[in-house]
PDB file of C-alpha atoms in Angstrom:
ATOM      1  CA  MET A   1     117.870 135.269 124.655  1.00 41.00           C
ATOM      2  CA  SER A   2     118.339 131.795 124.212  1.00 44.00           C
ATOM      3  CA  ASN A   3     114.986 131.200 124.946  1.00 48.00           C
ATOM      4  CA  PHE A   4     113.197 134.122 122.485  1.00 43.00           C
ATOM      5  CA  ALA A   5     115.619 131.896 120.105  1.00 43.00           C
ATOM      6  CA  THR A   6     114.263 128.394 120.325  1.00 47.00           C
ATOM      7  CA  LEU A   7     110.906 130.233 119.846  1.00 46.00           C
ATOM      8  CA  THR A   8     111.746 132.037 116.820  1.00 48.00           C
ATOM      9  CA  ASN A   9     113.786 129.621 115.661  1.00 53.00           C
ATOM     10  CA  ILE A  10     111.135 127.284 113.830  1.00 55.00           C
ATOM     11  CA  ILE A  11     111.711 125.599 110.265  1.00 64.00           C
ATOM     12  CA  MET A  12     110.290 127.339 107.763  1.00 77.00           C
ATOM     13  CA  ILE A  13     107.037 125.190 105.832  1.00 85.00           C
ATOM     14  CA  ASP A  14     107.846 124.675 102.295  1.00 87.00           C
ATOM     15  CA  LYS A  15     104.944 125.244 100.409  1.00 87.00           C
ATOM     16  CA  ALA A  16     105.534 123.233  97.519  1.00 89.00           C
ATOM     17  CA  ILE A  17     105.658 120.400  99.728  1.00 91.00           C
ATOM     18  CA  GLY A  18     103.844 120.433 102.771  1.00 94.00           C
ATOM     19  CA  TYR A  19     103.857 119.274 106.524  1.00 95.00           C
ATOM     20  CA  SER A  20     106.057 115.688 106.417  1.00 94.00           C
ATOM     21  CA  LYS A  21     106.391 113.508 109.285  1.00 94.00           C
ATOM     22  CA  GLU A  22     109.817 114.894 110.443  1.00 94.00           C
ATOM     23  CA  ASN A  23     107.733 118.054 111.590  1.00 94.00           C
ATOM     24  CA  THR A  24     107.102 118.776 114.933  1.00 94.00           C
ATOM     25  CA  MET A  25     103.898 119.070 115.826  1.00 95.00           C
ATOM     26  CA  ARG A  26     104.987 122.863 117.367  1.00 94.00           C
ATOM     27  CA  GLU A  27     105.963 123.792 113.653  1.00 94.00           C
ATOM     28  CA  VAL A  28     102.473 122.647 112.088  1.00 95.00           C
ATOM     29  CA  LEU A  29     100.993 124.677 114.803  1.00 95.00           C
ATOM     30  CA  ARG A  30     103.592 127.889 114.828  1.00 94.00           C
ATOM     31  CA  ASP A  31     102.283 127.884 110.294  1.00 94.00           C
ATOM     32  CA  ASN A  32      98.587 127.137 110.679  1.00 95.00           C
ATOM     33  CA  SER A  33      97.728 128.043 114.445  1.00 94.00           C
ATOM     34  CA  LEU A  34      93.445 127.076 112.639  1.00 94.00           C
ATOM     35  CA  LEU A  35      94.670 123.413 112.924  1.00 96.00           C
ATOM     36  CA  VAL A  36      94.130 122.974 116.962  1.00 96.00           C
ATOM     37  CA  LYS A  37      91.163 122.404 116.621  1.00 95.00           C
ATOM     38  CA  THR A  38      91.881 119.535 114.310  1.00 96.00           C
ATOM     39  CA  VAL A  39      94.303 117.757 116.408  1.00 96.00           C
ATOM     40  CA  GLY A  40      91.589 117.930 118.814  1.00 95.00           C
ATOM     41  CA  ARG A  41      89.419 116.442 115.830  1.00 96.00           C
ATOM     42  CA  PHE A  42      91.891 113.179 115.852  1.00 97.00           C
ATOM     43  CA  GLY A  43      91.777 112.713 119.288  1.00 95.00           C
ATOM     44  CA  LEU A  44      95.761 113.637 119.802  1.00 94.00           C
ATOM     45  CA  ALA A  45      96.564 115.043 123.142  1.00 89.00           C
ATOM     46  CA  PHE A  46      97.705 118.946 123.746  1.00 91.00           C
ATOM     47  CA  GLY A  47     100.843 118.679 125.635  1.00 92.00           C
ATOM     48  CA  PHE A  48     103.125 117.653 122.773  1.00 89.00           C
ATOM     49  CA  GLY A  49     106.105 119.920 123.416  1.00 91.00           C
ATOM     50  CA  ASP A  50     108.923 119.032 120.234  1.00 92.00           C
ATOM     51  CA  ASP A  51     107.451 115.584 119.991  1.00 95.00           C
ATOM     52  CA  THR A  52     107.499 114.904 115.729  1.00 95.00           C
ATOM     53  CA  VAL A  53     103.980 114.370 114.043  1.00 96.00           C
ATOM     54  CA  ALA A  54     105.001 111.054 113.313  1.00 96.00           C
ATOM     55  CA  SER A  55     105.868 110.243 117.321  1.00 96.00           C
ATOM     56  CA  ILE A  56     102.413 112.076 118.360  1.00 96.00           C
ATOM     57  CA  CYS A  57     100.493 110.332 116.422  1.00 95.00           C
ATOM     58  CA  SER A  58     102.074 106.965 116.578  1.00 95.00           C
ATOM     59  CA  LYS A  59     101.894 107.541 120.824  1.00 93.00           C
ATOM     60  CA  ASN A  60      98.014 108.611 120.179  1.00 94.00           C
ATOM     61  CA  GLY A  61      96.717 105.328 118.030  1.00 94.00           C
ATOM     62  CA  VAL A  62      96.328 107.632 114.773  1.00 96.00           C
ATOM     63  CA  ASP A  63      97.324 107.060 111.229  1.00 96.00           C
ATOM     64  CA  THR A  64      99.636 109.236 109.773  1.00 96.00           C
ATOM     65  CA  ASP A  65      99.615 109.996 106.713  1.00 96.00           C
ATOM     66  CA  THR A  66      95.920 110.338 106.967  1.00 96.00           C
ATOM     67  CA  PHE A  67      96.393 113.614 110.106  1.00 97.00           C
ATOM     68  CA  LEU A  68      98.957 115.186 107.755  1.00 96.00           C
ATOM     69  CA  THR A  69      96.850 114.668 104.418  1.00 96.00           C
ATOM     70  CA  VAL A  70      93.937 116.675 106.329  1.00 97.00           C
ATOM     71  CA  CYS A  71      95.879 119.171 107.645  1.00 97.00           C
ATOM     72  CA  ASN A  72      97.700 120.000 103.692  1.00 96.00           C
ATOM     73  CA  LEU A  73      94.202 120.017 102.742  1.00 96.00           C
ATOM     74  CA  LEU A  74      93.691 122.553 104.949  1.00 96.00           C
ATOM     75  CA  SER A  75      96.276 124.806 104.670  1.00 95.00           C
ATOM     76  CA  GLY A  76      96.422 124.913 101.276  1.00 94.00           C
ATOM     77  CA  TYR A  77      99.703 122.862 100.602  1.00 94.00           C
ATOM     78  CA  PRO A  78      99.711 119.467  98.126  1.00 93.00           C
ATOM     79  CA  TYR A  79      98.216 116.334  99.704  1.00 91.00           C
ATOM     80  CA  LYS A  80      98.609 112.925  98.945  1.00 84.00           C
ATOM     81  CA  SER A  81      94.774 111.366  99.339  1.00 78.00           C
ATOM     82  CA  GLY A  82      96.387 107.320  98.285  1.00 76.00           C
ATOM     83  CA  SER A  83      97.374 106.283 101.880  1.00 82.00           C
ATOM     84  CA  ILE A  84      94.355 107.208 104.081  1.00 90.00           C
ATOM     85  CA  SER A  85      92.319 105.087 107.187  1.00 94.00           C
ATOM     86  CA  LEU A  86      89.535 104.833 106.533  1.00 94.00           C
ATOM     87  CA  LYS A  87      89.316 104.125 110.008  1.00 94.00           C
ATOM     88  CA  THR A  88      90.605 107.067 111.230  1.00 96.00           C
ATOM     89  CA  LEU A  89      88.744 109.553 109.594  1.00 97.00           C
ATOM     90  CA  THR A  90      85.683 108.213 110.322  1.00 96.00           C
ATOM     91  CA  ALA A  91      86.843 109.220 113.434  1.00 96.00           C
ATOM     92  CA  TYR A  92      87.569 112.303 112.683  1.00 98.00           C
ATOM     93  CA  LEU A  93      84.523 113.116 110.855  1.00 97.00           C
ATOM     94  CA  LYS A  94      82.601 111.426 113.891  1.00 97.00           C
ATOM     95  CA  LYS A  95      84.576 114.064 116.885  1.00 97.00           C
ATOM     96  CA  ALA A  96      83.562 116.857 113.596  1.00 97.00           C
ATOM     97  CA  HIS A  97      79.792 115.947 113.860  1.00 97.00           C
ATOM     98  CA  ALA A  98      80.340 116.055 117.606  1.00 96.00           C
ATOM     99  CA  GLY A  99      81.819 119.290 117.923  1.00 96.00           C
ATOM    100  CA  PHE A 100      79.445 121.536 115.501  1.00 96.00           C
ATOM    101  CA  LEU A 101      75.903 119.771 117.186  1.00 96.00           C
ATOM    102  CA  GLU A 102      76.992 119.828 120.416  1.00 96.00           C
ATOM    103  CA  ILE A 103      79.147 122.880 120.889  1.00 96.00           C
ATOM    104  CA  SER A 104      79.355 125.173 117.978  1.00 96.00           C
ATOM    105  CA  LEU A 105      75.755 125.648 116.997  1.00 95.00           C
ATOM    106  CA  PRO A 106      74.554 125.396 120.620  1.00 97.00           C
ATOM    107  CA  ARG A 107      76.471 127.867 121.759  1.00 96.00           C
ATOM    108  CA  ILE A 108      75.899 130.642 118.732  1.00 94.00           C
ATOM    109  CA  ARG A 109      72.274 130.253 119.421  1.00 94.00           C
ATOM    110  CA  HIS A 110      72.658 130.680 122.893  1.00 93.00           C
ATOM    111  CA  GLN A 111      75.069 133.902 121.613  1.00 92.00           C
ATOM    112  CA  LEU A 112      72.033 134.801 119.060  1.00 90.00           C
ATOM    113  CA  ILE A 113      69.390 135.430 121.973  1.00 89.00           C
ATOM    114  CA  GLU A 114      71.037 137.376 124.394  1.00 87.00           C
ATOM    115  CA  ALA A 115      72.108 139.760 121.191  1.00 86.00           C
ATOM    116  CA  ILE A 116      68.940 140.062 119.574  1.00 82.00           C
ATOM    117  CA  ASN A 117      67.097 142.445 121.893  1.00 69.00           C
ATOM    118  CA  HIS A 118      63.778 140.991 123.498  1.00 54.00           C
ATOM    119  CA  THR A 119      62.768 143.683 125.458  1.00 52.00           C
ATOM    120  CA  THR A 120      60.171 144.830 122.557  1.00 55.00           C
ATOM    121  CA  PRO A 121      58.531 141.741 120.713  1.00 53.00           C
ATOM    122  CA  ASN A 122      59.077 141.525 117.721  1.00 64.00           C
ATOM    123  CA  GLU A 123      58.279 139.483 114.732  1.00 71.00           C
ATOM    124  CA  VAL A 124      61.518 139.580 112.746  1.00 75.00           C
ATOM    125  CA  GLU A 125      63.680 138.592 115.586  1.00 79.00           C
ATOM    126  CA  ILE A 126      61.302 135.459 116.053  1.00 80.00           C
ATOM    127  CA  LEU A 127      62.029 134.359 112.137  1.00 82.00           C
ATOM    128  CA  PHE A 128      65.588 134.544 113.235  1.00 84.00           C
ATOM    129  CA  MET A 129      65.827 132.161 115.476  1.00 86.00           C
ATOM    130  CA  ARG A 130      63.504 130.651 113.797  1.00 87.00           C
ATOM    131  CA  PHE A 131      65.394 130.461 110.410  1.00 87.00           C
ATOM    132  CA  TYR A 132      68.330 129.644 113.033  1.00 90.00           C
ATOM    133  CA  ASP A 133      66.884 126.725 114.593  1.00 91.00           C
ATOM    134  CA  ASP A 134      65.524 124.963 111.241  1.00 88.00           C
ATOM    135  CA  TYR A 135      68.948 125.178 109.345  1.00 89.00           C
ATOM    136  CA  VAL A 136      70.563 123.441 112.828  1.00 92.00           C
ATOM    137  CA  GLU A 137      67.541 120.714 112.368  1.00 91.00           C
ATOM    138  CA  GLU A 138      68.507 120.472 108.819  1.00 87.00           C
ATOM    139  CA  VAL A 139      72.811 119.886 109.779  1.00 90.00           C
ATOM    140  CA  SER A 140      71.655 117.376 112.361  1.00 92.00           C
ATOM    141  CA  ARG A 141      69.359 115.283 109.886  1.00 89.00           C
ATOM    142  CA  HIS A 142      72.213 115.657 107.606  1.00 88.00           C
ATOM    143  CA  MET A 143      75.101 114.669 110.236  1.00 92.00           C
ATOM    144  CA  ASN A 144      72.548 112.006 111.953  1.00 92.00           C
ATOM    145  CA  TYR A 145      72.445 110.809 108.694  1.00 89.00           C
ATOM    146  CA  GLU A 146      76.439 110.178 108.164  1.00 91.00           C
ATOM    147  CA  ASN A 147      76.378 109.092 111.980  1.00 93.00           C
ATOM    148  CA  ASP A 148      73.790 106.616 111.667  1.00 91.00           C
ATOM    149  CA  VAL A 149      73.885 105.092 108.067  1.00 88.00           C
ATOM    150  CA  VAL A 150      77.054 106.044 105.761  1.00 90.00           C
ATOM    151  CA  PHE A 151      79.769 105.374 108.720  1.00 93.00           C
ATOM    152  CA  PRO A 152      78.340 101.834 110.105  1.00 92.00           C
ATOM    153  CA  TYR A 153      78.611 101.235 105.704  1.00 91.00           C
ATOM    154  CA  VAL A 154      81.948 102.232 105.571  1.00 91.00           C
ATOM    155  CA  GLU A 155      82.891  99.717 108.562  1.00 92.00           C
ATOM    156  CA  ARG A 156      81.223  96.761 106.628  1.00 90.00           C
ATOM    157  CA  LEU A 157      83.276  98.088 103.605  1.00 89.00           C
ATOM    158  CA  THR A 158      86.192  98.029 105.443  1.00 89.00           C
ATOM    159  CA  LYS A 159      85.639  94.334 106.710  1.00 88.00           C
ATOM    160  CA  GLY A 160      84.914  93.008 103.410  1.00 87.00           C
ATOM    161  CA  GLU A 161      81.385  93.648 103.212  1.00 84.00           C
ATOM    162  CA  THR A 162      79.342  94.518 100.999  1.00 78.00           C
ATOM    163  CA  ASP A 163      75.836  96.263 100.419  1.00 73.00           C
ATOM    164  CA  GLY A 164      74.050  96.059  97.545  1.00 69.00           C
ATOM    165  CA  ASN A 165      71.173  98.408  98.661  1.00 70.00           C
ATOM    166  CA  PHE A 166      73.634 101.442  99.159  1.00 75.00           C
ATOM    167  CA  ASN A 167      76.412 102.807  97.631  1.00 76.00           C
ATOM    168  CA  ILE A 168      78.835 106.204  98.161  1.00 83.00           C
ATOM    169  CA  ASN A 169      77.383 107.574  95.254  1.00 74.00           C
ATOM    170  CA  ARG A 170      73.944 108.565  97.219  1.00 67.00           C
ATOM    171  CA  TYR A 171      76.241 110.076 100.305  1.00 66.00           C
ATOM    172  CA  SER A 172      77.870 112.614  98.170  1.00 65.00           C
ATOM    173  CA  GLU A 173      74.225 113.249  96.068  1.00 58.00           C
ATOM    174  CA  ASN A 174      73.154 113.326  99.487  1.00 55.00           C
ATOM    175  CA  HIS A 175      76.084 115.648 100.651  1.00 57.00           C
ATOM    176  CA  ASP A 176      74.965 119.564 100.177  1.00 56.00           C
ATOM    177  CA  ASN A 177      77.220 122.232 101.860  1.00 58.00           C
ATOM    178  CA  ALA A 178      75.259 123.184 104.867  1.00 68.00           C
ATOM    179  CA  ALA A 179      77.511 126.601 105.523  1.00 72.00           C
ATOM    180  CA  ALA A 180      75.285 127.781 102.991  1.00 76.00           C
ATOM    181  CA  LYS A 181      72.218 128.590 104.650  1.00 78.00           C
ATOM    182  CA  LEU A 182      74.823 129.563 107.286  1.00 82.00           C
ATOM    183  CA  ASN A 183      76.242 132.468 105.324  1.00 82.00           C
ATOM    184  CA  GLU A 184      72.517 133.467 104.103  1.00 83.00           C
ATOM    185  CA  LEU A 185      71.745 134.064 107.623  1.00 84.00           C
ATOM    186  CA  LYS A 186      75.060 135.657 108.647  1.00 83.00           C
ATOM    187  CA  ASP A 187      74.344 137.932 105.468  1.00 84.00           C
ATOM    188  CA  LEU A 188      70.385 139.208 106.740  1.00 84.00           C
ATOM    189  CA  PHE A 189      72.009 140.529 109.965  1.00 82.00           C
ATOM    190  CA  ILE A 190      74.897 142.414 108.015  1.00 82.00           C
ATOM    191  CA  TYR A 191      72.696 143.881 105.545  1.00 80.00           C
ATOM    192  CA  HIS A 192      69.422 144.016 106.676  1.00 80.00           C
ATOM    193  CA  TYR A 193      69.106 144.232 110.338  1.00 78.00           C
ATOM    194  CA  THR A 194      70.043 147.267 112.168  1.00 76.00           C
ATOM    195  CA  GLN A 195      71.217 147.723 115.660  1.00 73.00           C
ATOM    196  CA  LYS A 196      73.262 150.013 117.469  1.00 73.00           C
ATOM    197  CA  GLU A 197      75.601 149.622 120.010  1.00 74.00           C
ATOM    198  CA  ASN A 198      75.158 145.952 119.861  1.00 80.00           C
ATOM    199  CA  PRO A 199      78.754 144.280 120.508  1.00 86.00           C
ATOM    200  CA  LYS A 200      77.110 140.929 121.010  1.00 88.00           C
ATOM    201  CA  LEU A 201      75.776 140.700 118.058  1.00 88.00           C
ATOM    202  CA  SER A 202      78.978 141.377 116.960  1.00 89.00           C
ATOM    203  CA  VAL A 203      80.942 138.470 118.162  1.00 92.00           C
ATOM    204  CA  THR A 204      78.402 136.247 117.037  1.00 91.00           C
ATOM    205  CA  LEU A 205      78.322 137.114 113.559  1.00 91.00           C
ATOM    206  CA  PHE A 206      82.694 136.742 114.194  1.00 93.00           C
ATOM    207  CA  ASP A 207      81.524 133.499 115.990  1.00 93.00           C
ATOM    208  CA  ILE A 208      78.953 133.087 112.337  1.00 92.00           C
ATOM    209  CA  VAL A 209      81.812 133.434 109.882  1.00 92.00           C
ATOM    210  CA  MET A 210      83.998 130.974 112.110  1.00 93.00           C
ATOM    211  CA  CYS A 211      81.623 128.403 112.237  1.00 93.00           C
ATOM    212  CA  GLU A 212      80.984 128.629 108.682  1.00 91.00           C
ATOM    213  CA  LYS A 213      84.232 128.102 107.267  1.00 92.00           C
ATOM    214  CA  ASP A 214      84.918 124.954 109.809  1.00 94.00           C
ATOM    215  CA  LEU A 215      82.051 123.308 108.330  1.00 93.00           C
ATOM    216  CA  ILE A 216      83.473 124.416 104.174  1.00 91.00           C
ATOM    217  CA  SER A 217      86.382 123.308 105.326  1.00 93.00           C
ATOM    218  CA  HIS A 218      84.337 119.796 107.360  1.00 94.00           C
ATOM    219  CA  PHE A 219      82.461 119.261 103.406  1.00 91.00           C
ATOM    220  CA  GLU A 220      85.668 119.715 101.522  1.00 92.00           C
ATOM    221  CA  ILE A 221      87.333 116.703 103.576  1.00 94.00           C
ATOM    222  CA  GLU A 222      84.375 114.831 103.104  1.00 92.00           C
ATOM    223  CA  SER A 223      84.648 115.413  99.423  1.00 89.00           C
ATOM    224  CA  LYS A 224      87.997 115.161  98.605  1.00 91.00           C
ATOM    225  CA  LEU A 225      88.591 112.453 100.957  1.00 93.00           C
ATOM    226  CA  PHE A 226      86.585 110.728 102.355  1.00 93.00           C
ATOM    227  CA  VAL A 227      84.323 109.822  99.307  1.00 90.00           C
ATOM    228  CA  PRO A 228      87.094 108.809  96.953  1.00 90.00           C
ATOM    229  CA  GLU A 229      88.423 106.645  99.502  1.00 92.00           C
ATOM    230  CA  VAL A 230      85.040 104.668  99.810  1.00 91.00           C
ATOM    231  CA  ALA A 231      84.792 104.579  96.416  1.00 89.00           C
ATOM    232  CA  ARG A 232      87.906 102.981  95.808  1.00 89.00           C
ATOM    233  CA  LEU A 233      87.229 100.414  97.908  1.00 89.00           C
ATOM    234  CA  GLU A 234      83.702  99.942  96.702  1.00 87.00           C
ATOM    235  CA  ASN A 235      85.215  99.713  93.579  1.00 85.00           C
ATOM    236  CA  GLU A 236      87.510  97.442  94.612  1.00 85.00           C
ATOM    237  CA  LEU A 237      85.482  94.852  97.080  1.00 83.00           C
ATOM    238  CA  ARG A 238      82.543  94.501  93.648  1.00 76.00           C
ATOM    239  CA  ASP A 239      85.284  93.479  91.129  1.00 71.00           C
ATOM    240  CA  ASN A 240      86.910  91.041  93.513  1.00 72.00           C
ATOM    241  CA  SER A 241      83.198  89.400  93.848  1.00 63.00           C
ATOM    242  CA  GLU A 242      82.447  89.514  90.212  1.00 58.00           C
ATOM    243  CA  SER A 243      84.792  87.883  89.517  1.00 59.00           C
ATOM    244  CA  ASN A 244      84.198  85.206  91.765  1.00 57.00           C
ATOM    245  CA  HIS A 245      80.639  84.899  90.924  1.00 50.00           C
ATOM    246  CA  ASP A 246      80.312  85.810  87.164  1.00 50.00           C
ATOM    247  CA  SER A 247      77.704  83.094  87.046  1.00 43.00           C
ATOM    248  CA  VAL A 248      75.295  83.890  90.222  1.00 44.00           C
ATOM    249  CA  LYS A 249      73.528  86.581  87.433  1.00 46.00           C
ATOM    250  CA  GLY A 250      73.070  84.314  84.603  1.00 45.00           C
ATOM    251  CA  ASN A 251      69.677  86.378  82.878  1.00 44.00           C
ATOM    252  CA  LYS A 252      71.220  89.291  80.352  1.00 39.00           C
ATOM    253  CA  SER A 253      68.242  91.137  79.796  1.00 40.00           C
ATOM    254  CA  TYR A 254      68.133  91.655  83.741  1.00 38.00           C
ATOM    255  CA  ARG A 255      71.594  93.142  84.413  1.00 38.00           C
ATOM    256  CA  GLU A 256      71.198  94.786  81.242  1.00 41.00           C
ATOM    257  CA  THR A 257      67.810  96.894  82.621  1.00 46.00           C
ATOM    258  CA  ASP A 258      69.946  97.243  86.500  1.00 45.00           C
ATOM    259  CA  GLU A 259      72.804  98.636  84.565  1.00 48.00           C
ATOM    260  CA  ALA A 260      70.435 101.439  83.384  1.00 72.00           C
ATOM    261  CA  ILE A 261      69.427 101.632  87.170  1.00 83.00           C
ATOM    262  CA  SER A 262      71.635 104.041  88.860  1.00 85.00           C
ATOM    263  CA  GLU A 263      71.646 103.887  93.075  1.00 84.00           C
ATOM    264  CA  ARG A 264      69.615 107.060  93.500  1.00 87.00           C
ATOM    265  CA  GLU A 265      66.882 106.017  91.255  1.00 88.00           C
ATOM    266  CA  LYS A 266      66.807 102.856  92.520  1.00 89.00           C
ATOM    267  CA  ASP A 267      66.275 104.711  95.718  1.00 89.00           C
ATOM    268  CA  ILE A 268      63.395 106.507  94.476  1.00 91.00           C
ATOM    269  CA  ILE A 269      61.848 103.209  93.899  1.00 90.00           C
ATOM    270  CA  ARG A 270      61.998 101.814  96.568  1.00 89.00           C
ATOM    271  CA  CYS A 271      60.734 104.553  98.236  1.00 90.00           C
ATOM    272  CA  VAL A 272      57.752 104.546  95.768  1.00 90.00           C
ATOM    273  CA  ALA A 273      56.830 100.866  96.232  1.00 86.00           C
ATOM    274  CA  SER A 274      57.274 101.740  99.945  1.00 87.00           C
ATOM    275  CA  GLY A 275      54.063 103.933  99.369  1.00 87.00           C
ATOM    276  CA  LYS A 276      55.746 107.606  99.603  1.00 89.00           C
ATOM    277  CA  SER A 277      54.866 110.539  97.962  1.00 90.00           C
ATOM    278  CA  ASN A 278      57.111 112.948  96.228  1.00 89.00           C
ATOM    279  CA  LYS A 279      57.372 114.810  98.942  1.00 89.00           C
ATOM    280  CA  GLU A 280      58.114 112.480 101.431  1.00 89.00           C
ATOM    281  CA  ILE A 281      60.509 111.045  98.837  1.00 89.00           C
ATOM    282  CA  ALA A 282      62.476 114.421  98.837  1.00 88.00           C
ATOM    283  CA  LYS A 283      62.650 114.518 102.992  1.00 88.00           C
ATOM    284  CA  GLU A 284      64.008 111.011 102.961  1.00 87.00           C
ATOM    285  CA  LEU A 285      66.773 111.216 100.900  1.00 86.00           C
ATOM    286  CA  PHE A 286      68.187 115.091 101.136  1.00 83.00           C
ATOM    287  CA  ILE A 287      66.755 116.395  98.058  1.00 86.00           C
ATOM    288  CA  SER A 288      64.294 118.559  96.237  1.00 84.00           C
ATOM    289  CA  PRO A 289      60.709 117.291  95.101  1.00 84.00           C
ATOM    290  CA  HIS A 290      61.758 118.100  92.031  1.00 84.00           C
ATOM    291  CA  THR A 291      64.833 116.320  91.263  1.00 85.00           C
ATOM    292  CA  VAL A 292      62.449 113.417  92.955  1.00 88.00           C
ATOM    293  CA  ALA A 293      59.956 114.539  89.841  1.00 87.00           C
ATOM    294  CA  THR A 294      62.589 113.985  87.457  1.00 85.00           C
ATOM    295  CA  HIS A 295      64.435 111.006  88.826  1.00 87.00           C
ATOM    296  CA  ARG A 296      60.795 109.763  88.560  1.00 89.00           C
ATOM    297  CA  ARG A 297      60.709 110.895  84.479  1.00 85.00           C
ATOM    298  CA  ASN A 298      64.036 109.312  84.112  1.00 85.00           C
ATOM    299  CA  ILE A 299      62.927 106.089  85.419  1.00 87.00           C
ATOM    300  CA  ASN A 300      59.531 106.572  83.097  1.00 83.00           C
ATOM    301  CA  ALA A 301      62.067 106.551  80.241  1.00 81.00           C
ATOM    302  CA  LYS A 302      64.479 104.110  81.201  1.00 82.00           C
ATOM    303  CA  LEU A 303      61.446 101.349  82.061  1.00 81.00           C
ATOM    304  CA  GLY A 304      58.618 102.236  80.122  1.00 78.00           C
ATOM    305  CA  ILE A 305      56.625 101.617  83.556  1.00 81.00           C
ATOM    306  CA  HIS A 306      54.702 104.590  84.380  1.00 76.00           C
ATOM    307  CA  SER A 307      52.512 103.546  87.136  1.00 77.00           C
ATOM    308  CA  SER A 308      53.365 103.264  91.115  1.00 82.00           C
ATOM    309  CA  ALA A 309      51.860 100.059  91.453  1.00 77.00           C
ATOM    310  CA  GLY A 310      54.344  98.626  87.747  1.00 77.00           C
ATOM    311  CA  LEU A 311      57.114 100.277  89.904  1.00 82.00           C
ATOM    312  CA  THR A 312      56.111  98.451  93.006  1.00 81.00           C
ATOM    313  CA  ILE A 313      55.981  95.145  90.932  1.00 75.00           C
ATOM    314  CA  TYR A 314      59.638  95.870  89.331  1.00 82.00           C
ATOM    315  CA  ALA A 315      61.110  96.658  92.747  1.00 82.00           C
ATOM    316  CA  ILE A 316      60.056  93.558  94.047  1.00 79.00           C
ATOM    317  CA  ILE A 317      60.969  91.176  91.147  1.00 76.00           C
ATOM    318  CA  HIS A 318      64.421  92.909  90.827  1.00 82.00           C
ATOM    319  CA  ASN A 319      64.983  92.325  94.751  1.00 84.00           C
ATOM    320  CA  ILE A 320      65.087  95.926  95.165  1.00 87.00           C
ATOM    321  CA  ILE A 321      62.794  96.420  97.610  1.00 85.00           C
ATOM    322  CA  ASP A 322      61.128  93.249 100.511  1.00 82.00           C
ATOM    323  CA  ALA A 323      57.668  92.276  99.719  1.00 76.00           C
ATOM    324  CA  LYS A 324      57.197  92.864 103.154  1.00 76.00           C
ATOM    325  CA  GLU A 325      57.659  96.820 103.202  1.00 78.00           C
ATOM    326  CA  VAL A 326      55.527  96.651 100.582  1.00 75.00           C
ATOM    327  CA  LYS A 327      52.316  99.192 101.917  1.00 65.00           C
ATOM    328  CA  LEU A 328      50.035  96.508  99.827  1.00 58.00           C
TER     329      LEU A 328
END
């Protein structure tokens, strides 16, 4: 009876406050068992008994405030984003990427192959697998871009190193919700693909639903916590740099032009100067060719430059691209 009392006598979480450092990890996971995956992505060792969140995070070298902020956000509780450790959050996001790319998505692919009946060759089934493979390639490209470009950039920022050729706005524009296409695949199966007595397909669809929810939560963490914190750090470093080096840029007309061109438009100009087509630019920047064309029209209107050659010259003059990168 005493053991039963121990298991049931758990402090209720105040939904107006959310999780705190004083809560035990047992209480947090009893409140929301789906946070088990979150705990793993923070690299926290299981087997924590009745230790508090603060104690467990301290033992594992994880910033407690960051862990609590993520857990509260995912559980729909109030969260404070002002005291996030970018080092801890970036490590979490990297582990989440590895989980999607190395475990969840390959496992679903294997399940789909088993669930779809291949006894008779069927073009629709082949198209389903192609749809999924294209989707995984898209997600992989997006997450690898973050791993290879965004996260190293943020690491440099945390060391006080600025980069005039990149900022987090570029990342946030590329940051489409990759869960939408997975939802589309699920709906195609549920509403248009008929197979009776196929329990494997039902289990696979359930796993797709859970992966979709996981992806939505992942992107929510990036958009609501990661991007704003990086932007705050960028602004802080930029303000410090401008106050210390105000005299470096003395050409007023250049500064006015530079401010008129957004970071995304600089990306477009850089790609044009590199000899890339609109389709190639769209692929590199993870946007549609239509969006590229819109940006180019805006650039033309702002600068009064309508040729690729003219934009190339502008890019070199204003240090948007190194002359060595230009295809002559």
